């Protein structure tokens, strides 16, 4: 056999990362006439482009803004994020290239091949891929209406399993839509203390809450929590500014690893984010606008689903974030996607998010990217596909 052939072999770590059979299907959804409920994108028209470009023009006038920065991130932005999160010390905050990089670095800093990592089922696929890339032994526990199933986690721990990390999306879960209750959060923090694992509280959607009542983060209930956040959903994904906050020891490990990953983030983007987070009057009114538009879109989607599909769909009313998780009893949603794309609408079938559980009759619908008219039309097309599918 030729040596050249061998040179394209992936590492064991990469070979362990699950490819997505769904990805091929989703390519179809990029056809121009397809209305997409599939992507997890914020609404482009709600990105504060003008405000960002004003800041960018002012900030880039100083060449220092275009220099390298330290690996932990520009200090003034760490301060701004600390204030935004209500964390005392900027030393407990590290800035990353989106919160996805925080997850990647954390896993590489803390997990050895074969270590147990617990994730949600259905899972945020970006987290699954990260933990597979470090060859963790992944166990998925159900997401219930109260968040990660802490009873199942307790059973696992009592049976002698010792995870390094328990990862969960605490607010407006991607894809399940649910928010962990206060009781779930308190119990997760307690179990982390008792059994010595780290909770990764992945929270890019917390500010996109439709009602006014906030629930305290898991991080408010213990010390073994690393909380991830992001400017992507409230400002703009292309800024690629995310953050992690947590124990200083963990932050320092990630900082060291980060030097080898990309040296540092973008000084320029971080300075823009610092300015926008610090302008709290502007930020509050901007986020209010995004939230009320998403609330309108979520209500529109839910109403259209009930109107067009009636008892063929089961779902919880979205209370924030960008996603509605729908069950369609008796329908194989991967198969439905083919008819749906032919009818001009796309979604992500539930199997894309399943680890141990079977979500073949579920689908994730994103309501953030289409305006109400588009949502009505998308659901009308979905109903056409369902009718065709059941023929
Ligand atoms: C749950 C969750 N975590 C993290 C991310 C990563 O976002 P970013 O890297 O843009 O901060 C996403 C993106 O969709 C997400 O849904």
mmCIF file of C-alpha atoms and ligand atoms in Angstrom:
data_model
loop_
_atom_site.group_PDB
_atom_site.id
_atom_site.type_symbol
_atom_site.label_atom_id
_atom_site.label_comp_id
_atom_site.label_asym_id
_atom_site.label_seq_id
_atom_site.Cartn_x
_atom_site.Cartn_y
_atom_site.Cartn_z
ATOM 1 C CA UNK A 1 0.000 0.000 0.000
ATOM 2 C CA UNK A 2 1.275 3.461 -0.800
ATOM 3 C CA UNK A 3 2.438 5.727 2.009
ATOM 4 C CA UNK A 4 0.569 8.606 0.381
ATOM 5 C CA UNK A 5 -2.794 6.894 0.851
ATOM 6 C CA UNK A 6 -2.177 6.634 4.558
ATOM 7 C CA UNK A 7 -1.383 10.281 5.007
ATOM 8 C CA UNK A 8 -5.083 11.236 4.871
ATOM 9 C CA UNK A 9 -6.052 9.027 7.793
ATOM 10 C CA UNK A 10 -7.779 11.047 10.526
ATOM 11 C CA UNK A 11 -6.438 10.912 14.065
ATOM 12 C CA UNK A 12 -8.254 8.598 16.496
ATOM 13 C CA UNK A 13 -9.706 11.727 18.071
ATOM 14 C CA UNK A 14 -11.184 12.991 14.808
ATOM 15 C CA UNK A 15 -12.331 9.538 13.759
ATOM 16 C CA UNK A 16 -14.383 9.513 16.951
ATOM 17 C CA UNK A 17 -16.342 12.656 15.998
ATOM 18 C CA UNK A 18 -19.788 11.834 14.719
ATOM 19 C CA UNK A 19 -20.430 12.992 11.197
ATOM 20 C CA UNK A 20 -23.955 14.028 10.497
ATOM 21 C CA UNK A 21 -25.999 11.911 8.106
ATOM 22 C CA UNK A 22 -28.425 14.798 8.260
ATOM 23 C CA UNK A 23 -25.890 17.250 6.893
ATOM 24 C CA UNK A 24 -26.329 15.863 3.369
ATOM 25 C CA UNK A 25 -30.058 16.293 3.650
ATOM 26 C CA UNK A 26 -29.625 19.810 4.954
ATOM 27 C CA UNK A 27 -27.624 20.727 1.849
ATOM 28 C CA UNK A 28 -30.921 20.417 0.016
ATOM 29 C CA UNK A 29 -32.318 23.120 2.267
ATOM 30 C CA UNK A 30 -29.932 25.662 0.805
ATOM 31 C CA UNK A 31 -32.034 25.730 -2.365
ATOM 32 C CA UNK A 32 -33.117 29.339 -2.938
ATOM 33 C CA UNK A 33 -36.888 28.816 -2.659
ATOM 34 C CA UNK A 34 -36.768 26.877 0.568
ATOM 35 C CA UNK A 35 -37.963 28.677 3.718
ATOM 36 C CA UNK A 36 -35.645 27.491 6.434
ATOM 37 C CA UNK A 37 -36.741 26.717 9.968
ATOM 38 C CA UNK A 38 -33.562 24.665 10.220
ATOM 39 C CA UNK A 39 -30.720 27.035 11.047
ATOM 40 C CA UNK A 40 -29.853 28.277 14.500
ATOM 41 C CA UNK A 41 -29.210 31.792 13.259
ATOM 42 C CA UNK A 42 -30.290 35.020 14.920
ATOM 43 C CA UNK A 43 -32.434 37.315 12.751
ATOM 44 C CA UNK A 44 -30.049 39.150 10.426
ATOM 45 C CA UNK A 45 -32.263 42.252 10.322
ATOM 46 C CA UNK A 46 -32.070 42.563 14.132
ATOM 47 C CA UNK A 47 -28.275 42.629 14.237
ATOM 48 C CA UNK A 48 -27.348 46.164 15.358
ATOM 49 C CA UNK A 49 -25.151 46.762 12.314
ATOM 50 C CA UNK A 50 -25.202 50.545 12.536
ATOM 51 C CA UNK A 51 -24.194 50.634 16.187
ATOM 52 C CA UNK A 52 -21.458 48.062 15.564
ATOM 53 C CA UNK A 53 -20.068 49.955 12.589
ATOM 54 C CA UNK A 54 -20.018 53.241 14.555
ATOM 55 C CA UNK A 55 -18.052 51.529 17.309
ATOM 56 C CA UNK A 56 -15.790 49.792 14.825
ATOM 57 C CA UNK A 57 -14.926 53.077 13.088
ATOM 58 C CA UNK A 58 -14.098 54.811 16.354
ATOM 59 C CA UNK A 59 -12.163 51.900 17.837
ATOM 60 C CA UNK A 60 -10.070 51.129 14.761
ATOM 61 C CA UNK A 61 -8.840 54.735 14.604
ATOM 62 C CA UNK A 62 -6.412 53.673 17.336
ATOM 63 C CA UNK A 63 -3.876 51.160 15.908
ATOM 64 C CA UNK A 64 -3.565 49.570 19.385
ATOM 65 C CA UNK A 65 -7.005 48.111 18.709
ATOM 66 C CA UNK A 66 -5.477 46.168 15.823
ATOM 67 C CA UNK A 67 -2.643 44.622 17.838
ATOM 68 C CA UNK A 68 -2.422 41.177 19.441
ATOM 69 C CA UNK A 69 -3.838 40.969 22.933
ATOM 70 C CA UNK A 70 -3.269 38.640 25.902
ATOM 71 C CA UNK A 71 -4.665 35.092 25.719
ATOM 72 C CA UNK A 72 -7.344 35.699 28.340
ATOM 73 C CA UNK A 73 -8.671 38.628 26.314
ATOM 74 C CA UNK A 74 -8.663 42.429 26.449
ATOM 75 C CA UNK A 75 -8.919 43.431 30.101
ATOM 76 C CA UNK A 76 -11.588 46.104 29.581
ATOM 77 C CA UNK A 77 -13.771 43.520 27.807
ATOM 78 C CA UNK A 78 -13.235 40.986 30.607
ATOM 79 C CA UNK A 79 -14.325 43.738 33.013
ATOM 80 C CA UNK A 80 -17.381 44.514 30.886
ATOM 81 C CA UNK A 81 -18.342 40.819 30.738
ATOM 82 C CA UNK A 82 -17.795 40.468 34.508
ATOM 83 C CA UNK A 83 -20.146 43.425 35.089
ATOM 84 C CA UNK A 84 -22.648 42.003 32.591
ATOM 85 C CA UNK A 85 -22.640 38.659 34.434
ATOM 86 C CA UNK A 86 -22.535 40.165 37.902
ATOM 87 C CA UNK A 87 -19.226 38.370 38.573
ATOM 88 C CA UNK A 88 -16.884 40.162 41.018
ATOM 89 C CA UNK A 89 -13.562 39.644 39.310
ATOM 90 C CA UNK A 90 -12.462 39.889 35.674
ATOM 91 C CA UNK A 91 -9.751 37.286 36.514
ATOM 92 C CA UNK A 92 -12.560 34.731 36.611
ATOM 93 C CA UNK A 93 -13.498 35.565 33.003
ATOM 94 C CA UNK A 94 -11.779 34.438 29.803
ATOM 95 C CA UNK A 95 -12.786 35.613 26.342
ATOM 96 C CA UNK A 96 -12.958 33.134 23.490
ATOM 97 C CA UNK A 97 -13.712 32.968 19.784
ATOM 98 C CA UNK A 98 -17.430 32.389 20.353
ATOM 99 C CA UNK A 99 -18.520 30.214 23.259
ATOM 100 C CA UNK A 100 -17.964 27.173 21.047
ATOM 101 C CA UNK A 101 -14.214 27.697 21.423
ATOM 102 C CA UNK A 102 -14.635 27.910 25.194
ATOM 103 C CA UNK A 103 -16.274 24.489 25.121
ATOM 104 C CA UNK A 104 -13.519 23.067 22.917
ATOM 105 C CA UNK A 105 -10.725 24.423 25.098
ATOM 106 C CA UNK A 106 -12.419 23.322 28.314
ATOM 107 C CA UNK A 107 -12.803 19.778 27.059
ATOM 108 C CA UNK A 108 -9.179 19.665 25.941
ATOM 109 C CA UNK A 109 -7.988 21.131 29.228
ATOM 110 C CA UNK A 110 -9.966 18.805 31.495
ATOM 111 C CA UNK A 111 -10.866 15.536 29.791
ATOM 112 C CA UNK A 112 -8.644 12.528 29.107
ATOM 113 C CA UNK A 113 -9.589 9.791 26.626
ATOM 114 C CA UNK A 114 -12.031 7.437 28.330
ATOM 115 C CA UNK A 115 -13.153 9.972 30.976
ATOM 116 C CA UNK A 116 -16.885 10.114 31.467
ATOM 117 C CA UNK A 117 -18.734 13.220 30.275
ATOM 118 C CA UNK A 118 -22.491 13.592 30.746
ATOM 119 C CA UNK A 119 -24.523 15.506 28.164
ATOM 120 C CA UNK A 120 -28.180 16.231 27.486
ATOM 121 C CA UNK A 121 -30.361 13.981 25.332
ATOM 122 C CA UNK A 122 -31.330 15.571 22.948
ATOM 123 C CA UNK A 123 -27.897 17.177 22.841
ATOM 124 C CA UNK A 124 -26.453 20.431 21.565
ATOM 125 C CA UNK A 125 -24.541 18.821 18.697
ATOM 126 C CA UNK A 126 -21.594 21.229 19.006
ATOM 127 C CA UNK A 127 -21.009 19.918 22.541
ATOM 128 C CA UNK A 128 -21.234 16.281 21.493
ATOM 129 C CA UNK A 129 -18.654 16.853 18.770
ATOM 130 C CA UNK A 130 -16.279 18.535 21.209
ATOM 131 C CA UNK A 131 -16.477 15.717 23.757
ATOM 132 C CA UNK A 132 -16.068 13.121 21.031
ATOM 133 C CA UNK A 133 -12.972 14.970 19.815
ATOM 134 C CA UNK A 134 -11.277 14.352 23.185
ATOM 135 C CA UNK A 135 -12.434 10.711 23.068
ATOM 136 C CA UNK A 136 -14.551 11.060 26.191
ATOM 137 C CA UNK A 137 -16.926 8.284 27.172
ATOM 138 C CA UNK A 138 -20.184 10.146 26.592
ATOM 139 C CA UNK A 139 -23.357 9.329 28.530
ATOM 140 C CA UNK A 140 -26.510 11.236 27.636
ATOM 141 C CA UNK A 141 -29.273 11.784 30.175
ATOM 142 C CA UNK A 142 -32.798 12.876 29.294
ATOM 143 C CA UNK A 143 -33.859 16.487 29.171
ATOM 144 C CA UNK A 144 -37.156 16.726 31.046
ATOM 145 C CA UNK A 145 -39.540 19.675 31.334
ATOM 146 C CA UNK A 146 -37.396 20.716 34.345
ATOM 147 C CA UNK A 147 -34.067 20.523 32.502
ATOM 148 C CA UNK A 148 -31.401 17.807 32.754
ATOM 149 C CA UNK A 149 -32.825 14.764 34.564
ATOM 150 C CA UNK A 150 -31.062 15.137 37.910
ATOM 151 C CA UNK A 151 -32.652 11.951 39.287
ATOM 152 C CA UNK A 152 -31.008 9.956 36.495
ATOM 153 C CA UNK A 153 -27.731 11.781 37.175
ATOM 154 C CA UNK A 154 -27.942 10.982 40.903
ATOM 155 C CA UNK A 155 -28.552 7.306 40.083
ATOM 156 C CA UNK A 156 -25.515 7.255 37.825
ATOM 157 C CA UNK A 157 -23.378 8.813 40.546
ATOM 158 C CA UNK A 158 -24.734 6.500 43.229
ATOM 159 C CA UNK A 159 -23.871 3.566 40.963
ATOM 160 C CA UNK A 160 -20.240 4.689 41.207
ATOM 161 C CA UNK A 161 -19.791 6.625 37.926
ATOM 162 C CA UNK A 162 -17.590 9.716 38.235
ATOM 163 C CA UNK A 163 -17.951 12.158 35.346
ATOM 164 C CA UNK A 164 -15.322 14.850 34.776
ATOM 165 C CA UNK A 165 -17.899 17.162 33.247
ATOM 166 C CA UNK A 166 -21.671 17.440 33.146
ATOM 167 C CA UNK A 167 -22.639 19.691 30.260
ATOM 168 C CA UNK A 168 -26.102 21.186 29.994
ATOM 169 C CA UNK A 169 -27.817 24.061 28.202
ATOM 170 C CA UNK A 170 -29.629 25.755 31.063
ATOM 171 C CA UNK A 171 -31.877 28.286 29.312
ATOM 172 C CA UNK A 172 -34.107 27.743 26.264
ATOM 173 C CA UNK A 173 -32.352 24.557 25.367
ATOM 174 C CA UNK A 174 -30.959 23.942 21.910
ATOM 175 C CA UNK A 175 -32.778 21.914 20.616
ATOM 176 C CA UNK A 176 -35.348 21.009 23.326
ATOM 177 C CA UNK A 177 -36.473 24.572 24.116
ATOM 178 C CA UNK A 178 -36.840 23.938 27.887
ATOM 179 C CA UNK A 179 -35.300 25.860 30.773
ATOM 180 C CA UNK A 180 -33.874 24.191 33.873
ATOM 181 C CA UNK A 181 -35.907 24.955 36.994
ATOM 182 C CA UNK A 182 -34.339 26.466 40.116
ATOM 183 C CA UNK A 183 -34.579 23.058 41.822
ATOM 184 C CA UNK A 184 -32.663 21.367 38.984
ATOM 185 C CA UNK A 185 -29.970 24.041 39.124
ATOM 186 C CA UNK A 186 -29.564 23.757 42.891
ATOM 187 C CA UNK A 187 -29.356 19.962 42.701
ATOM 188 C CA UNK A 188 -26.788 20.036 39.876
ATOM 189 C CA UNK A 189 -24.550 22.365 41.880
ATOM 190 C CA UNK A 190 -24.969 20.177 44.985
ATOM 191 C CA UNK A 191 -24.100 16.986 43.116
ATOM 192 C CA UNK A 192 -21.058 18.679 41.556
ATOM 193 C CA UNK A 193 -19.795 19.580 45.043
ATOM 194 C CA UNK A 194 -20.504 16.178 46.463
ATOM 195 C CA UNK A 195 -19.034 14.104 43.608
ATOM 196 C CA UNK A 196 -16.339 16.441 42.335
ATOM 197 C CA UNK A 197 -17.336 17.047 38.720
ATOM 198 C CA UNK A 198 -17.556 20.326 36.856
ATOM 199 C CA UNK A 199 -20.869 21.562 35.526
ATOM 200 C CA UNK A 200 -20.528 23.340 32.203
ATOM 201 C CA UNK A 201 -23.492 25.692 32.149
ATOM 202 C CA UNK A 202 -23.841 26.537 28.473
ATOM 203 C CA UNK A 203 -25.962 29.669 28.331
ATOM 204 C CA UNK A 204 -25.993 31.641 25.086
ATOM 205 C CA UNK A 205 -29.780 32.209 25.194
ATOM 206 C CA UNK A 206 -30.453 33.385 28.787
ATOM 207 C CA UNK A 207 -31.019 37.050 27.850
ATOM 208 C CA UNK A 208 -33.616 36.054 25.257
ATOM 209 C CA UNK A 209 -36.283 35.404 27.868
ATOM 210 C CA UNK A 210 -39.801 36.507 26.877
ATOM 211 C CA UNK A 211 -41.065 37.034 30.437
ATOM 212 C CA UNK A 212 -39.397 39.282 32.971
ATOM 213 C CA UNK A 213 -38.587 36.689 35.628
ATOM 214 C CA UNK A 214 -34.992 35.515 35.512
ATOM 215 C CA UNK A 215 -33.867 32.306 37.162
ATOM 216 C CA UNK A 216 -30.508 32.433 38.913
ATOM 217 C CA UNK A 217 -27.781 30.603 36.998
ATOM 218 C CA UNK A 218 -26.454 27.246 38.206
ATOM 219 C CA UNK A 219 -23.252 29.171 38.931
ATOM 220 C CA UNK A 220 -25.091 31.050 41.706
ATOM 221 C CA UNK A 221 -25.432 27.798 43.641
ATOM 222 C CA UNK A 222 -21.898 26.433 43.747
ATOM 223 C CA UNK A 223 -18.218 26.801 42.941
ATOM 224 C CA UNK A 224 -17.698 23.927 40.532
ATOM 225 C CA UNK A 225 -19.527 25.592 37.669
ATOM 226 C CA UNK A 226 -18.056 26.966 34.452
ATOM 227 C CA UNK A 227 -20.556 29.210 32.765
ATOM 228 C CA UNK A 228 -20.369 29.903 29.040
ATOM 229 C CA UNK A 229 -21.902 32.914 27.360
ATOM 230 C CA UNK A 230 -21.757 34.687 24.040
ATOM 231 C CA UNK A 231 -22.247 37.920 22.158
ATOM 232 C CA UNK A 232 -23.523 35.892 19.180
ATOM 233 C CA UNK A 233 -27.245 35.832 19.954
ATOM 234 C CA UNK A 234 -27.588 39.298 21.464
ATOM 235 C CA UNK A 235 -25.176 41.271 19.259
ATOM 236 C CA UNK A 236 -23.710 39.454 16.238
ATOM 237 C CA UNK A 237 -22.237 35.994 15.646
ATOM 238 C CA UNK A 238 -19.537 37.397 13.344
ATOM 239 C CA UNK A 239 -17.951 39.307 16.212
ATOM 240 C CA UNK A 240 -16.951 35.831 17.446
ATOM 241 C CA UNK A 241 -16.785 36.901 21.057
ATOM 242 C CA UNK A 242 -17.789 34.390 23.692
ATOM 243 C CA UNK A 243 -16.719 33.942 27.275
ATOM 244 C CA UNK A 244 -16.339 31.512 30.105
ATOM 245 C CA UNK A 245 -16.474 32.375 33.782
ATOM 246 C CA UNK A 246 -15.619 30.065 36.616
ATOM 247 C CA UNK A 247 -12.946 28.899 39.048
ATOM 248 C CA UNK A 248 -9.632 30.716 38.577
ATOM 249 C CA UNK A 249 -7.744 27.399 38.346
ATOM 250 C CA UNK A 250 -9.836 26.335 35.341
ATOM 251 C CA UNK A 251 -9.531 29.729 33.679
ATOM 252 C CA UNK A 252 -5.738 29.550 34.011
ATOM 253 C CA UNK A 253 -5.575 26.058 32.476
ATOM 254 C CA UNK A 254 -7.667 27.147 29.540
ATOM 255 C CA UNK A 255 -5.572 30.287 29.138
ATOM 256 C CA UNK A 256 -2.423 28.173 28.806
ATOM 257 C CA UNK A 257 -4.010 25.833 26.287
ATOM 258 C CA UNK A 258 -5.359 28.763 24.342
ATOM 259 C CA UNK A 259 -1.875 30.059 23.646
ATOM 260 C CA UNK A 260 -1.315 27.003 21.468
ATOM 261 C CA UNK A 261 -4.747 27.152 19.879
ATOM 262 C CA UNK A 262 -4.826 30.681 18.453
ATOM 263 C CA UNK A 263 -2.609 32.837 20.693
ATOM 264 C CA UNK A 264 -5.430 35.250 21.457
ATOM 265 C CA UNK A 265 -8.813 36.452 20.265
ATOM 266 C CA UNK A 266 -9.505 39.564 18.222
ATOM 267 C CA UNK A 267 -8.593 42.721 20.136
ATOM 268 C CA UNK A 268 -10.777 44.683 17.742
ATOM 269 C CA UNK A 269 -13.932 42.583 18.253
ATOM 270 C CA UNK A 270 -13.434 42.424 21.993
ATOM 271 C CA UNK A 271 -13.150 46.213 22.235
ATOM 272 C CA UNK A 272 -16.383 46.575 20.277
ATOM 273 C CA UNK A 273 -18.138 44.101 22.572
ATOM 274 C CA UNK A 274 -16.766 45.874 25.661
ATOM 275 C CA UNK A 275 -18.208 49.168 24.436
ATOM 276 C CA UNK A 276 -21.619 47.707 23.628
ATOM 277 C CA UNK A 277 -21.957 45.713 26.864
ATOM 278 C CA UNK A 278 -20.949 48.768 28.886
ATOM 279 C CA UNK A 279 -23.576 50.934 27.210
ATOM 280 C CA UNK A 280 -26.249 49.274 29.310
ATOM 281 C CA UNK A 281 -29.066 51.705 28.416
ATOM 282 C CA UNK A 282 -28.528 50.998 24.709
ATOM 283 C CA UNK A 283 -28.016 47.257 25.297
ATOM 284 C CA UNK A 284 -31.207 46.902 27.349
ATOM 285 C CA UNK A 285 -33.307 48.584 24.698
ATOM 286 C CA UNK A 286 -31.650 46.593 21.900
ATOM 287 C CA UNK A 287 -32.173 43.270 23.714
ATOM 288 C CA UNK A 288 -35.782 44.243 24.543
ATOM 289 C CA UNK A 289 -36.395 44.782 20.853
ATOM 290 C CA UNK A 290 -34.873 41.425 19.910
ATOM 291 C CA UNK A 291 -36.834 39.674 22.656
ATOM 292 C CA UNK A 292 -40.166 41.173 21.720
ATOM 293 C CA UNK A 293 -39.649 40.340 18.037
ATOM 294 C CA UNK A 294 -38.673 36.753 18.915
ATOM 295 C CA UNK A 295 -41.693 36.508 21.227
ATOM 296 C CA UNK A 296 -43.921 37.569 18.322
ATOM 297 C CA UNK A 297 -42.232 35.031 16.036
ATOM 298 C CA UNK A 298 -42.508 32.229 18.599
ATOM 299 C CA UNK A 299 -46.199 32.932 19.153
ATOM 300 C CA UNK A 300 -46.765 33.101 15.410
ATOM 301 C CA UNK A 301 -45.025 29.760 14.871
ATOM 302 C CA UNK A 302 -46.924 28.081 17.723
ATOM 303 C CA UNK A 303 -50.266 29.467 16.490
ATOM 304 C CA UNK A 304 -49.561 28.380 12.906
ATOM 305 C CA UNK A 305 -48.566 24.871 14.031
ATOM 306 C CA UNK A 306 -51.797 24.505 15.996
ATOM 307 C CA UNK A 307 -53.872 25.920 13.140
ATOM 308 C CA UNK A 308 -52.277 23.921 10.299
ATOM 309 C CA UNK A 309 -51.367 20.687 12.037
ATOM 310 C CA UNK A 310 -53.686 20.444 15.061
ATOM 311 C CA UNK A 311 -53.275 17.206 16.976
ATOM 312 C CA UNK A 312 -50.506 15.969 14.666
ATOM 313 C CA UNK A 313 -48.040 18.092 16.667
ATOM 314 C CA UNK A 314 -47.095 18.223 20.349
ATOM 315 C CA UNK A 315 -44.849 20.959 21.691
ATOM 316 C CA UNK A 316 -44.216 23.213 24.648
ATOM 317 C CA UNK A 317 -44.858 26.914 24.083
ATOM 318 C CA UNK A 318 -41.401 28.590 23.699
ATOM 319 C CA UNK A 319 -40.593 30.953 26.583
ATOM 320 C CA UNK A 320 -37.417 32.364 25.098
ATOM 321 C CA UNK A 321 -34.433 31.591 22.900
ATOM 322 C CA UNK A 322 -34.795 30.580 19.272
ATOM 323 C CA UNK A 323 -36.175 27.032 19.136
ATOM 324 C CA UNK A 324 -39.380 25.056 19.295
ATOM 325 C CA UNK A 325 -39.021 21.274 19.739
ATOM 326 C CA UNK A 326 -41.951 19.455 18.194
ATOM 327 C CA UNK A 327 -43.053 15.828 18.417
ATOM 328 C CA UNK A 328 -45.116 14.369 15.566
ATOM 329 C CA UNK A 329 -46.276 10.972 16.812
ATOM 330 C CA UNK A 330 -46.119 8.308 14.112
ATOM 331 C CA UNK A 331 -44.101 10.410 11.657
ATOM 332 C CA UNK A 332 -40.487 9.702 10.726
ATOM 333 C CA UNK A 333 -39.218 13.256 10.488
ATOM 334 C CA UNK A 334 -36.034 12.366 8.541
ATOM 335 C CA UNK A 335 -38.278 10.960 5.827
ATOM 336 C CA UNK A 336 -40.639 13.926 6.160
ATOM 337 C CA UNK A 337 -37.732 16.294 5.467
ATOM 338 C CA UNK A 338 -37.508 15.086 1.855
ATOM 339 C CA UNK A 339 -41.195 15.914 1.243
ATOM 340 C CA UNK A 340 -40.797 19.129 3.208
ATOM 341 C CA UNK A 341 -37.914 20.357 1.063
ATOM 342 C CA UNK A 342 -39.938 19.512 -2.033
ATOM 343 C CA UNK A 343 -42.768 21.597 -0.569
ATOM 344 C CA UNK A 344 -40.271 24.436 0.095
ATOM 345 C CA UNK A 345 -39.585 24.276 3.830
ATOM 346 C CA UNK A 346 -36.717 22.903 5.925
ATOM 347 C CA UNK A 347 -36.249 21.851 9.555
ATOM 348 C CA UNK A 348 -33.797 19.678 11.458
ATOM 349 C CA UNK A 349 -35.059 16.149 12.167
ATOM 350 C CA UNK A 350 -34.830 14.950 15.783
ATOM 351 C CA UNK A 351 -32.364 12.139 15.028
ATOM 352 C CA UNK A 352 -29.685 14.794 14.470
ATOM 353 C CA UNK A 353 -29.788 15.487 18.233
ATOM 354 C CA UNK A 354 -30.293 12.001 19.667
ATOM 355 C CA UNK A 355 -27.498 10.274 21.566
ATOM 356 C CA UNK A 356 -29.158 7.304 23.309
ATOM 357 C CA UNK A 357 -32.820 8.196 22.936
ATOM 358 C CA UNK A 358 -34.893 7.872 19.777
ATOM 359 C CA UNK A 359 -36.089 11.239 18.516
ATOM 360 C CA UNK A 360 -37.087 10.023 15.063
ATOM 361 C CA UNK A 361 -40.588 11.532 15.474
ATOM 362 C CA UNK A 362 -39.262 14.933 16.609
ATOM 363 C CA UNK A 363 -38.053 18.033 14.814
ATOM 364 C CA UNK A 364 -36.401 21.296 15.755
ATOM 365 C CA UNK A 365 -37.961 24.431 14.373
ATOM 366 C CA UNK A 366 -36.153 27.714 14.676
ATOM 367 C CA UNK A 367 -38.441 30.743 14.808
ATOM 368 C CA UNK A 368 -35.772 33.456 15.006
ATOM 369 C CA UNK A 369 -34.777 33.848 11.379
ATOM 370 C CA UNK A 370 -38.137 34.254 9.601
ATOM 371 C CA UNK A 371 -40.567 37.151 9.958
ATOM 372 C CA UNK A 372 -44.207 36.260 10.810
ATOM 373 C CA UNK A 373 -45.336 36.064 7.149
ATOM 374 C CA UNK A 374 -42.501 33.675 6.381
ATOM 375 C CA UNK A 375 -43.354 31.562 9.421
ATOM 376 C CA UNK A 376 -47.022 31.264 8.362
ATOM 377 C CA UNK A 377 -45.992 30.200 4.875
ATOM 378 C CA UNK A 378 -43.312 27.792 6.178
ATOM 379 C CA UNK A 379 -45.839 26.004 8.414
ATOM 380 C CA UNK A 380 -48.399 25.891 5.591
ATOM 381 C CA UNK A 381 -45.749 24.137 3.470
ATOM 382 C CA UNK A 382 -44.922 21.805 6.363
ATOM 383 C CA UNK A 383 -48.600 20.823 6.525
ATOM 384 C CA UNK A 384 -48.528 20.044 2.780
ATOM 385 C CA UNK A 385 -45.491 17.815 3.354
ATOM 386 C CA UNK A 386 -47.216 16.016 6.245
ATOM 387 C CA UNK A 387 -50.245 15.387 4.050
ATOM 388 C CA UNK A 388 -47.991 13.985 1.285
ATOM 389 C CA UNK A 389 -46.021 11.914 3.759
ATOM 390 C CA UNK A 390 -49.129 10.228 5.142
ATOM 391 C CA UNK A 391 -50.465 9.304 1.679
HETATM 392 C C1 LIG B 1 -26.119 25.779 23.197
HETATM 393 C C2 LIG B 1 -25.086 26.483 22.396
HETATM 394 N N1 LIG B 1 -23.869 26.677 22.909
HETATM 395 C C3 LIG B 1 -22.907 27.321 22.238
HETATM 396 C C4 LIG B 1 -23.137 27.801 20.963
HETATM 397 C C5 LIG B 1 -21.989 28.481 20.257
HETATM 398 O O1 LIG B 1 -22.233 29.794 19.924
HETATM 399 P P1 LIG B 1 -21.061 30.859 19.683
HETATM 400 O O2 LIG B 1 -19.800 30.075 19.426
HETATM 401 O O3 LIG B 1 -21.487 31.630 18.500
HETATM 402 O O4 LIG B 1 -20.960 31.652 20.926
HETATM 403 C C6 LIG B 1 -24.386 27.626 20.370
HETATM 404 C C7 LIG B 1 -24.656 28.104 18.998
HETATM 405 O O5 LIG B 1 -25.658 27.921 18.410
HETATM 406 C C8 LIG B 1 -25.396 26.949 21.101
HETATM 407 O O6 LIG B 1 -26.627 26.749 20.613
#
